[in-house]
JSON list of C-alpha atoms in Angstrom, two decimals:
[
{"chain": "R", "resi": 3, "resn": "MET", "atom": "CA", "xyz": [-107.20, -161.49, 58.12]},
{"chain": "R", "resi": 4, "resn": "SER", "atom": "CA", "xyz": [-107.33, -158.99, 55.40]},
{"chain": "R", "resi": 5, "resn": "ASN", "atom": "CA", "xyz": [-106.26, -155.41, 56.15]},
{"chain": "R", "resi": 6, "resn": "TYR", "atom": "CA", "xyz": [-108.34, -154.22, 53.25]},
{"chain": "R", "resi": 7, "resn": "SER", "atom": "CA", "xyz": [-109.90, -150.88, 53.08]},
{"chain": "R", "resi": 8, "resn": "LEU", "atom": "CA", "xyz": [-112.63, -149.24, 50.61]},
{"chain": "R", "resi": 9, "resn": "GLU", "atom": "CA", "xyz": [-113.05, -145.49, 50.63]},
{"chain": "R", "resi": 10, "resn": "VAL", "atom": "CA", "xyz": [-115.58, -143.49, 48.41]},
{"chain": "R", "resi": 11, "resn": "THR", "atom": "CA", "xyz": [-115.02, -139.87, 48.32]},
{"chain": "R", "resi": 12, "resn": "GLN", "atom": "CA", "xyz": [-117.64, -137.40, 46.70]},
{"chain": "R", "resi": 13, "resn": "LEU", "atom": "CA", "xyz": [-118.56, -139.88, 44.19]},
{"chain": "R", "resi": 14, "resn": "THR", "atom": "CA", "xyz": [-121.29, -138.58, 41.66]},
{"chain": "R", "resi": 15, "resn": "LYS", "atom": "CA", "xyz": [-122.78, -140.49, 38.67]},
{"chain": "R", "resi": 16, "resn": "TYR", "atom": "CA", "xyz": [-124.84, -139.39, 35.58]},
{"chain": "R", "resi": 17, "resn": "PHE", "atom": "CA", "xyz": [-126.15, -141.22, 32.53]},
{"chain": "R", "resi": 18, "resn": "GLY", "atom": "CA", "xyz": [-126.93, -138.49, 30.30]},
{"chain": "R", "resi": 19, "resn": "ARG", "atom": "CA", "xyz": [-128.83, -135.76, 32.08]},
{"chain": "R", "resi": 20, "resn": "ARG", "atom": "CA", "xyz": [-130.10, -138.47, 34.73]},
{"chain": "R", "resi": 21, "resn": "LEU", "atom": "CA", "xyz": [-128.72, -138.31, 38.10]},
{"chain": "R", "resi": 22, "resn": "ILE", "atom": "CA", "xyz": [-128.07, -141.64, 39.57]},
{"chain": "R", "resi": 23, "resn": "PHE", "atom": "CA", "xyz": [-126.40, -140.32, 42.82]},
{"chain": "R", "resi": 24, "resn": "SER", "atom": "CA", "xyz": [-124.66, -137.41, 43.99]},
{"chain": "R", "resi": 25, "resn": "ASN", "atom": "CA", "xyz": [-121.69, -136.72, 46.45]},
{"chain": "R", "resi": 26, "resn": "LEU", "atom": "CA", "xyz": [-121.70, -140.19, 47.96]},
{"chain": "R", "resi": 27, "resn": "ASN", "atom": "CA", "xyz": [-119.19, -140.74, 50.59]},
{"chain": "R", "resi": 28, "resn": "PHE", "atom": "CA", "xyz": [-118.20, -143.81, 52.86]},
{"chain": "R", "resi": 29, "resn": "ARG", "atom": "CA", "xyz": [-115.16, -145.90, 54.14]},
{"chain": "R", "resi": 30, "resn": "PHE", "atom": "CA", "xyz": [-115.16, -149.44, 55.17]},
{"chain": "R", "resi": 31, "resn": "VAL", "atom": "CA", "xyz": [-111.87, -150.44, 57.16]},
{"chain": "R", "resi": 32, "resn": "ASP", "atom": "CA", "xyz": [-112.89, -153.34, 59.15]},
{"chain": "R", "resi": 33, "resn": "ASN", "atom": "CA", "xyz": [-113.74, -156.78, 58.02]},
{"chain": "R", "resi": 34, "resn": "GLY", "atom": "CA", "xyz": [-117.54, -157.14, 58.01]},
{"chain": "R", "resi": 35, "resn": "ILE", "atom": "CA", "xyz": [-120.77, -157.28, 55.88]},
{"chain": "R", "resi": 36, "resn": "TYR", "atom": "CA", "xyz": [-122.10, -154.12, 54.52]},
{"chain": "R", "resi": 37, "resn": "GLY", "atom": "CA", "xyz": [-125.14, -153.24, 52.61]},
{"chain": "R", "resi": 38, "resn": "ILE", "atom": "CA", "xyz": [-125.95, -150.92, 49.41]},
{"chain": "R", "resi": 39, "resn": "SER", "atom": "CA", "xyz": [-129.84, -150.38, 49.31]},
{"chain": "R", "resi": 40, "resn": "GLY", "atom": "CA", "xyz": [-132.24, -148.64, 47.42]},
{"chain": "R", "resi": 41, "resn": "PRO", "atom": "CA", "xyz": [-135.49, -149.66, 45.16]},
{"chain": "R", "resi": 42, "resn": "ASN", "atom": "CA", "xyz": [-134.89, -151.07, 41.61]},
{"chain": "R", "resi": 43, "resn": "GLY", "atom": "CA", "xyz": [-133.38, -148.55, 39.42]},
{"chain": "R", "resi": 44, "resn": "SER", "atom": "CA", "xyz": [-131.91, -146.45, 42.29]},
{"chain": "R", "resi": 45, "resn": "GLY", "atom": "CA", "xyz": [-128.19, -147.03, 41.12]},
{"chain": "R", "resi": 46, "resn": "LYS", "atom": "CA", "xyz": [-127.10, -150.05, 43.17]},
{"chain": "R", "resi": 47, "resn": "SER", "atom": "CA", "xyz": [-125.73, -152.07, 40.26]},
{"chain": "R", "resi": 48, "resn": "THR", "atom": "CA", "xyz": [-124.14, -148.88, 38.98]},
{"chain": "R", "resi": 49, "resn": "LEU", "atom": "CA", "xyz": [-122.31, -148.32, 42.17]},
{"chain": "R", "resi": 50, "resn": "VAL", "atom": "CA", "xyz": [-121.04, -151.56, 42.47]},
{"chain": "R", "resi": 51, "resn": "LYS", "atom": "CA", "xyz": [-119.64, -151.72, 38.88]},
{"chain": "R", "resi": 52, "resn": "ILE", "atom": "CA", "xyz": [-117.98, -148.28, 39.89]},
{"chain": "R", "resi": 53, "resn": "LEU", "atom": "CA", "xyz": [-116.38, -150.02, 42.98]},
{"chain": "R", "resi": 54, "resn": "ALA", "atom": "CA", "xyz": [-115.36, -152.90, 41.05]},
{"chain": "R", "resi": 55, "resn": "GLY", "atom": "CA", "xyz": [-113.56, -150.75, 38.25]},
{"chain": "R", "resi": 56, "resn": "ILE", "atom": "CA", "xyz": [-115.96, -151.87, 35.37]},
{"chain": "R", "resi": 57, "resn": "ILE", "atom": "CA", "xyz": [-117.29, -148.38, 34.81]},
{"chain": "R", "resi": 58, "resn": "GLY", "atom": "CA", "xyz": [-116.10, -144.90, 35.98]},
{"chain": "R", "resi": 59, "resn": "ALA", "atom": "CA", "xyz": [-117.84, -142.17, 37.80]},
{"chain": "R", "resi": 60, "resn": "ASN", "atom": "CA", "xyz": [-118.52, -138.49, 36.62]},
{"chain": "R", "resi": 61, "resn": "LYS", "atom": "CA", "xyz": [-116.86, -137.06, 39.78]},
{"chain": "R", "resi": 62, "resn": "GLY", "atom": "CA", "xyz": [-115.12, -138.37, 42.72]},
{"chain": "R", "resi": 63, "resn": "LYS", "atom": "CA", "xyz": [-112.76, -141.19, 43.77]},
{"chain": "R", "resi": 64, "resn": "VAL", "atom": "CA", "xyz": [-112.96, -144.80, 44.80]},
{"chain": "R", "resi": 65, "resn": "THR", "atom": "CA", "xyz": [-109.83, -145.78, 46.83]},
{"chain": "R", "resi": 66, "resn": "HIS", "atom": "CA", "xyz": [-108.87, -149.43, 47.48]},
{"chain": "R", "resi": 67, "resn": "SER", "atom": "CA", "xyz": [-105.99, -150.01, 49.79]},
{"chain": "R", "resi": 68, "resn": "ILE", "atom": "CA", "xyz": [-104.31, -152.98, 51.47]},
{"chain": "R", "resi": 69, "resn": "ASN", "atom": "CA", "xyz": [-102.16, -152.60, 54.57]},
{"chain": "R", "resi": 70, "resn": "GLY", "atom": "CA", "xyz": [-102.44, -148.80, 54.26]},
{"chain": "R", "resi": 71, "resn": "ASN", "atom": "CA", "xyz": [-101.17, -148.77, 50.70]},
{"chain": "R", "resi": 72, "resn": "GLU", "atom": "CA", "xyz": [-103.16, -147.74, 47.57]},
{"chain": "R", "resi": 73, "resn": "ILE", "atom": "CA", "xyz": [-103.60, -150.52, 45.15]},
{"chain": "R", "resi": 74, "resn": "ILE", "atom": "CA", "xyz": [-103.03, -149.36, 41.58]},
{"chain": "R", "resi": 75, "resn": "GLU", "atom": "CA", "xyz": [-106.19, -149.57, 39.10]},
{"chain": "R", "resi": 76, "resn": "GLU", "atom": "CA", "xyz": [-104.72, -152.25, 37.06]},
{"chain": "R", "resi": 77, "resn": "LYS", "atom": "CA", "xyz": [-104.08, -154.65, 40.15]},
{"chain": "R", "resi": 78, "resn": "ILE", "atom": "CA", "xyz": [-107.65, -154.03, 41.87]},
{"chain": "R", "resi": 79, "resn": "HIS", "atom": "CA", "xyz": [-109.09, -156.84, 40.06]},
{"chain": "R", "resi": 80, "resn": "ASN", "atom": "CA", "xyz": [-106.76, -159.40, 41.75]},
{"chain": "R", "resi": 81, "resn": "HIS", "atom": "CA", "xyz": [-108.19, -158.33, 45.15]},
{"chain": "R", "resi": 82, "resn": "ILE", "atom": "CA", "xyz": [-111.92, -158.26, 44.27]},
{"chain": "R", "resi": 83, "resn": "GLY", "atom": "CA", "xyz": [-114.73, -161.01, 43.93]},
{"chain": "R", "resi": 84, "resn": "PHE", "atom": "CA", "xyz": [-117.60, -159.93, 42.10]},
{"chain": "R", "resi": 85, "resn": "VAL", "atom": "CA", "xyz": [-120.84, -161.63, 41.73]},
{"chain": "R", "resi": 86, "resn": "SER", "atom": "CA", "xyz": [-123.52, -160.16, 39.54]},
{"chain": "R", "resi": 87, "resn": "PRO", "atom": "CA", "xyz": [-126.48, -161.09, 37.21]},
{"chain": "R", "resi": 88, "resn": "TYR", "atom": "CA", "xyz": [-124.47, -160.02, 34.16]},
{"chain": "R", "resi": 89, "resn": "LEU", "atom": "CA", "xyz": [-121.61, -162.42, 34.63]},
{"chain": "R", "resi": 90, "resn": "ILE", "atom": "CA", "xyz": [-121.26, -164.51, 31.57]},
{"chain": "R", "resi": 91, "resn": "LEU", "atom": "CA", "xyz": [-120.96, -168.42, 31.85]},
{"chain": "R", "resi": 92, "resn": "TYR", "atom": "CA", "xyz": [-119.71, -170.56, 28.82]},
{"chain": "R", "resi": 93, "resn": "GLU", "atom": "CA", "xyz": [-122.74, -172.98, 28.55]},
{"chain": "R", "resi": 94, "resn": "GLU", "atom": "CA", "xyz": [-120.86, -175.40, 26.40]},
{"chain": "R", "resi": 95, "resn": "PHE", "atom": "CA", "xyz": [-118.18, -176.23, 29.06]},
{"chain": "R", "resi": 96, "resn": "SER", "atom": "CA", "xyz": [-118.37, -177.85, 32.49]},
{"chain": "R", "resi": 97, "resn": "ALA", "atom": "CA", "xyz": [-118.16, -175.84, 35.68]},
{"chain": "R", "resi": 98, "resn": "GLU", "atom": "CA", "xyz": [-114.77, -176.67, 36.34]},
{"chain": "R", "resi": 99, "resn": "GLU", "atom": "CA", "xyz": [-113.70, -175.68, 32.84]},
{"chain": "R", "resi": 100, "resn": "ASN", "atom": "CA", "xyz": [-115.30, -172.45, 33.14]},
{"chain": "R", "resi": 101, "resn": "LEU", "atom": "CA", "xyz": [-113.37, -172.01, 36.41]},
{"chain": "R", "resi": 102, "resn": "MET", "atom": "CA", "xyz": [-109.97, -173.00, 34.98]},
{"chain": "R", "resi": 103, "resn": "MET", "atom": "CA", "xyz": [-110.53, -170.75, 32.04]},
{"chain": "R", "resi": 104, "resn": "PHE", "atom": "CA", "xyz": [-111.51, -168.00, 34.57]},
{"chain": "R", "resi": 105, "resn": "ALA", "atom": "CA", "xyz": [-108.07, -168.49, 36.63]},
{"chain": "R", "resi": 106, "resn": "LYS", "atom": "CA", "xyz": [-106.32, -168.46, 33.31]},
{"chain": "R", "resi": 107, "resn": "ILE", "atom": "CA", "xyz": [-107.62, -165.33, 31.95]},
{"chain": "R", "resi": 108, "resn": "ARG", "atom": "CA", "xyz": [-107.01, -163.57, 35.49]},
{"chain": "R", "resi": 109, "resn": "GLY", "atom": "CA", "xyz": [-103.63, -164.98, 35.64]},
{"chain": "R", "resi": 110, "resn": "VAL", "atom": "CA", "xyz": [-104.13, -166.61, 39.05]},
{"chain": "R", "resi": 111, "resn": "GLU", "atom": "CA", "xyz": [-103.31, -170.24, 40.10]},
{"chain": "R", "resi": 112, "resn": "TYR", "atom": "CA", "xyz": [-105.97, -172.70, 39.89]},
{"chain": "R", "resi": 113, "resn": "ASN", "atom": "CA", "xyz": [-106.21, -173.93, 43.57]},
{"chain": "R", "resi": 114, "resn": "LYS", "atom": "CA", "xyz": [-108.17, -177.05, 43.25]},
{"chain": "R", "resi": 115, "resn": "GLN", "atom": "CA", "xyz": [-108.54, -177.73, 46.87]},
{"chain": "R", "resi": 116, "resn": "ARG", "atom": "CA", "xyz": [-110.00, -174.25, 47.23]},
{"chain": "R", "resi": 117, "resn": "VAL", "atom": "CA", "xyz": [-112.26, -174.92, 44.31]},
{"chain": "R", "resi": 118, "resn": "ASP", "atom": "CA", "xyz": [-113.57, -178.11, 45.58]},
{"chain": "R", "resi": 119, "resn": "TYR", "atom": "CA", "xyz": [-114.17, -176.71, 49.02]},
{"chain": "R", "resi": 120, "resn": "LEU", "atom": "CA", "xyz": [-116.39, -174.27, 47.48]},
{"chain": "R", "resi": 121, "resn": "PHE", "atom": "CA", "xyz": [-118.08, -176.72, 45.09]},
{"chain": "R", "resi": 122, "resn": "GLU", "atom": "CA", "xyz": [-119.14, -178.39, 48.21]},
{"chain": "R", "resi": 123, "resn": "LYS", "atom": "CA", "xyz": [-120.28, -175.39, 50.20]},
{"chain": "R", "resi": 124, "resn": "PHE", "atom": "CA", "xyz": [-122.32, -174.45, 47.19]},
{"chain": "R", "resi": 125, "resn": "LEU", "atom": "CA", "xyz": [-123.91, -177.79, 46.85]},
{"chain": "R", "resi": 126, "resn": "LEU", "atom": "CA", "xyz": [-122.40, -178.29, 43.35]},
{"chain": "R", "resi": 127, "resn": "LEU", "atom": "CA", "xyz": [-119.37, -180.92, 43.95]},
{"chain": "R", "resi": 128, "resn": "LYS", "atom": "CA", "xyz": [-121.17, -183.76, 42.29]},
{"chain": "R", "resi": 129, "resn": "ARG", "atom": "CA", "xyz": [-122.05, -181.60, 39.34]},
{"chain": "R", "resi": 130, "resn": "LYS", "atom": "CA", "xyz": [-118.74, -179.74, 38.74]},
{"chain": "R", "resi": 131, "resn": "ASP", "atom": "CA", "xyz": [-117.91, -182.02, 35.59]},
{"chain": "R", "resi": 132, "resn": "ASP", "atom": "CA", "xyz": [-121.43, -181.33, 34.07]},
{"chain": "R", "resi": 133, "resn": "PHE", "atom": "CA", "xyz": [-122.01, -178.92, 31.18]},
{"chain": "R", "resi": 134, "resn": "VAL", "atom": "CA", "xyz": [-123.06, -175.45, 32.35]},
{"chain": "R", "resi": 135, "resn": "LYS", "atom": "CA", "xyz": [-126.14, -175.53, 29.94]},
{"chain": "R", "resi": 136, "resn": "THR", "atom": "CA", "xyz": [-127.63, -178.48, 32.16]},
{"chain": "R", "resi": 137, "resn": "TYR", "atom": "CA", "xyz": [-127.73, -176.18, 35.07]},
{"chain": "R", "resi": 138, "resn": "SER", "atom": "CA", "xyz": [-130.83, -174.43, 36.48]},
{"chain": "R", "resi": 139, "resn": "SER", "atom": "CA", "xyz": [-130.66, -170.66, 37.13]},
{"chain": "R", "resi": 140, "resn": "GLY", "atom": "CA", "xyz": [-129.99, -171.33, 40.89]},
{"chain": "R", "resi": 141, "resn": "MET", "atom": "CA", "xyz": [-127.17, -173.61, 40.30]},
{"chain": "R", "resi": 142, "resn": "LYS", "atom": "CA", "xyz": [-125.61, -170.93, 37.81]},
{"chain": "R", "resi": 143, "resn": "GLN", "atom": "CA", "xyz": [-126.11, -168.24, 40.51]},
{"chain": "R", "resi": 144, "resn": "ARG", "atom": "CA", "xyz": [-124.24, -170.47, 43.08]},
{"chain": "R", "resi": 145, "resn": "LEU", "atom": "CA", "xyz": [-121.39, -171.03, 40.32]},
{"chain": "R", "resi": 146, "resn": "LYS", "atom": "CA", "xyz": [-121.04, -167.43, 40.10]},
{"chain": "R", "resi": 147, "resn": "PHE", "atom": "CA", "xyz": [-120.12, -167.48, 43.61]},
{"chain": "R", "resi": 148, "resn": "ILE", "atom": "CA", "xyz": [-117.36, -169.84, 43.26]},
{"chain": "R", "resi": 149, "resn": "PHE", "atom": "CA", "xyz": [-116.01, -167.68, 40.40]},
{"chain": "R", "resi": 150, "resn": "ALA", "atom": "CA", "xyz": [-115.90, -164.72, 42.74]},
{"chain": "R", "resi": 151, "resn": "LEU", "atom": "CA", "xyz": [-114.40, -166.57, 45.54]},
{"chain": "R", "resi": 152, "resn": "MET", "atom": "CA", "xyz": [-111.90, -168.84, 44.19]},
{"chain": "R", "resi": 153, "resn": "HIS", "atom": "CA", "xyz": [-109.05, -166.71, 44.36]},
{"chain": "R", "resi": 154, "resn": "SER", "atom": "CA", "xyz": [-109.58, -165.70, 47.86]},
{"chain": "R", "resi": 155, "resn": "PRO", "atom": "CA", "xyz": [-110.21, -162.15, 47.39]},
{"chain": "R", "resi": 156, "resn": "GLN", "atom": "CA", "xyz": [-110.14, -159.45, 50.32]},
{"chain": "R", "resi": 157, "resn": "LEU", "atom": "CA", "xyz": [-113.12, -157.40, 48.95]},
{"chain": "R", "resi": 158, "resn": "ILE", "atom": "CA", "xyz": [-116.21, -159.31, 47.89]},
{"chain": "R", "resi": 159, "resn": "ILE", "atom": "CA", "xyz": [-118.96, -157.45, 45.94]},
{"chain": "R", "resi": 160, "resn": "LEU", "atom": "CA", "xyz": [-122.43, -158.98, 45.75]},
{"chain": "R", "resi": 161, "resn": "ASP", "atom": "CA", "xyz": [-125.04, -157.66, 43.45]},
{"chain": "R", "resi": 162, "resn": "GLU", "atom": "CA", "xyz": [-128.45, -159.12, 44.10]},
{"chain": "R", "resi": 163, "resn": "PRO", "atom": "CA", "xyz": [-126.74, -162.30, 45.48]},
{"chain": "R", "resi": 164, "resn": "THR", "atom": "CA", "xyz": [-129.87, -164.43, 46.31]},
{"chain": "R", "resi": 165, "resn": "SER", "atom": "CA", "xyz": [-131.56, -163.97, 43.03]},
{"chain": "R", "resi": 166, "resn": "ASN", "atom": "CA", "xyz": [-132.94, -167.36, 41.48]},
{"chain": "R", "resi": 167, "resn": "LEU", "atom": "CA", "xyz": [-131.91, -168.99, 44.67]},
{"chain": "R", "resi": 168, "resn": "ASP", "atom": "CA", "xyz": [-134.25, -171.49, 46.58]},
{"chain": "R", "resi": 169, "resn": "ASP", "atom": "CA", "xyz": [-134.28, -171.61, 50.16]},
{"chain": "R", "resi": 170, "resn": "GLU", "atom": "CA", "xyz": [-131.42, -174.28, 50.40]},
{"chain": "R", "resi": 171, "resn": "GLY", "atom": "CA", "xyz": [-129.37, -172.08, 48.07]},
{"chain": "R", "resi": 172, "resn": "LYS", "atom": "CA", "xyz": [-129.80, -168.94, 49.94]},
{"chain": "R", "resi": 173, "resn": "ASN", "atom": "CA", "xyz": [-128.86, -170.86, 53.20]},
{"chain": "R", "resi": 174, "resn": "SER", "atom": "CA", "xyz": [-125.61, -171.86, 51.74]},
{"chain": "R", "resi": 175, "resn": "VAL", "atom": "CA", "xyz": [-125.03, -168.39, 50.46]},
{"chain": "R", "resi": 176, "resn": "TYR", "atom": "CA", "xyz": [-125.75, -166.82, 53.42]},
{"chain": "R", "resi": 177, "resn": "GLU", "atom": "CA", "xyz": [-123.37, -169.35, 55.57]},
{"chain": "R", "resi": 178, "resn": "ILE", "atom": "CA", "xyz": [-120.42, -168.60, 53.38]},
{"chain": "R", "resi": 179, "resn": "ILE", "atom": "CA", "xyz": [-121.22, -164.57, 53.47]},
{"chain": "R", "resi": 180, "resn": "ARG", "atom": "CA", "xyz": [-120.90, -164.71, 57.18]},
{"chain": "R", "resi": 181, "resn": "GLU", "atom": "CA", "xyz": [-117.70, -166.90, 56.94]},
{"chain": "R", "resi": 182, "resn": "GLU", "atom": "CA", "xyz": [-115.94, -164.55, 54.52]},
{"chain": "R", "resi": 183, "resn": "GLY", "atom": "CA", "xyz": [-117.04, -161.48, 56.59]},
{"chain": "R", "resi": 184, "resn": "GLN", "atom": "CA", "xyz": [-114.97, -162.68, 59.51]},
{"chain": "R", "resi": 185, "resn": "ASN", "atom": "CA", "xyz": [-111.84, -162.06, 57.44]},
{"chain": "R", "resi": 186, "resn": "ASN", "atom": "CA", "xyz": [-112.87, -159.82, 54.62]},
{"chain": "R", "resi": 187, "resn": "ILE", "atom": "CA", "xyz": [-114.92, -156.94, 53.41]},
{"chain": "R", "resi": 188, "resn": "VAL", "atom": "CA", "xyz": [-118.15, -158.27, 51.95]},
{"chain": "R", "resi": 189, "resn": "LEU", "atom": "CA", "xyz": [-120.54, -155.65, 50.22]},
{"chain": "R", "resi": 190, "resn": "ILE", "atom": "CA", "xyz": [-124.09, -156.70, 49.45]},
{"chain": "R", "resi": 191, "resn": "ALA", "atom": "CA", "xyz": [-126.25, -154.71, 47.02]},
{"chain": "R", "resi": 192, "resn": "SER", "atom": "CA", "xyz": [-129.72, -155.49, 47.57]},
{"chain": "R", "resi": 193, "resn": "ASN", "atom": "CA", "xyz": [-133.36, -154.57, 48.44]},
{"chain": "R", "resi": 194, "resn": "GLU", "atom": "CA", "xyz": [-134.07, -158.03, 49.91]},
{"chain": "R", "resi": 195, "resn": "ARG", "atom": "CA", "xyz": [-134.82, -157.74, 53.76]},
{"chain": "R", "resi": 196, "resn": "ASN", "atom": "CA", "xyz": [-133.15, -161.20, 54.46]},
{"chain": "R", "resi": 197, "resn": "ASP", "atom": "CA", "xyz": [-129.94, -160.06, 52.55]},
{"chain": "R", "resi": 198, "resn": "LEU", "atom": "CA", "xyz": [-129.65, -156.80, 54.36]},
{"chain": "R", "resi": 199, "resn": "GLU", "atom": "CA", "xyz": [-130.22, -158.14, 57.73]},
{"chain": "R", "resi": 200, "resn": "LEU", "atom": "CA", "xyz": [-126.68, -159.79, 57.62]},
{"chain": "R", "resi": 201, "resn": "CYS", "atom": "CA", "xyz": [-125.22, -156.08, 57.20]},
{"chain": "R", "resi": 202, "resn": "SER", "atom": "CA", "xyz": [-123.78, -154.21, 60.06]},
{"chain": "R", "resi": 203, "resn": "GLU", "atom": "CA", "xyz": [-123.95, -150.88, 58.38]},
{"chain": "R", "resi": 204, "resn": "THR", "atom": "CA", "xyz": [-126.09, -149.97, 55.13]},
{"chain": "R", "resi": 205, "resn": "ILE", "atom": "CA", "xyz": [-125.82, -147.10, 52.36]},
{"chain": "R", "resi": 206, "resn": "PHE", "atom": "CA", "xyz": [-129.31, -146.22, 51.40]},
{"chain": "R", "resi": 207, "resn": "LEU", "atom": "CA", "xyz": [-128.97, -144.60, 47.87]},
{"chain": "R", "resi": 208, "resn": "GLU", "atom": "CA", "xyz": [-132.20, -142.83, 48.06]},
{"chain": "R", "resi": 209, "resn": "ASN", "atom": "CA", "xyz": [-130.27, -140.20, 50.33]},
{"chain": "R", "resi": 210, "resn": "TYR", "atom": "CA", "xyz": [-127.85, -139.31, 47.60]},
{"chain": "R", "resi": 211, "resn": "LYS", "atom": "CA", "xyz": [-130.28, -138.03, 44.68]},
{"chain": "R", "resi": 212, "resn": "GLN", "atom": "CA", "xyz": [-129.78, -134.15, 44.93]},
{"chain": "R", "resi": 213, "resn": "ILE", "atom": "CA", "xyz": [-126.99, -132.10, 43.88]},
{"chain": "R", "resi": 214, "resn": "THR", "atom": "CA", "xyz": [-125.14, -130.35, 46.60]},
{"chain": "R", "resi": 215, "resn": "GLY", "atom": "CA", "xyz": [-122.22, -127.96, 46.80]}
]
């Protein structure tokens, strides 16, 4: 079981003069599934990029901790799994080759047993040696989940996790989200009702559109 915590304090983000969100505060200290909701353009993807350390905020702080100790910025990526529409896959390589390159770039061990378990969970085991260019959009989306989970992260951030998935794909994703949420923090950014029904608590970004203080 993970002793991971995520705390956001007075977080504010602008793009130019456009306010995305202001004075956002929340803290997740218990394993489980949590949501970030809002209409298209409300800042969901911006927020998860900030949480993952991809972009910065204009004001405020994001604190990642494990066992009560704050994780330094350079090490945060070791603890995070991130699924997003903008993750780039190498089309001319097989799915497994993509994962092996990812592990090498990350500097983590390639755990074949863990990866094969995920291939099976996401219904891709028989296609793991096929070139990614032969994959459908739904298969590519499921492969992104394997990227995110292969190193057993304690914080799993999912941006629009069920986009491009059929019902079978969604069910496999929901099953593993529930499984991961038992031992880790899972954060879902979505405006899909079925996605958010998995969440015990949801942050509504439309509540953070005014400057205060």
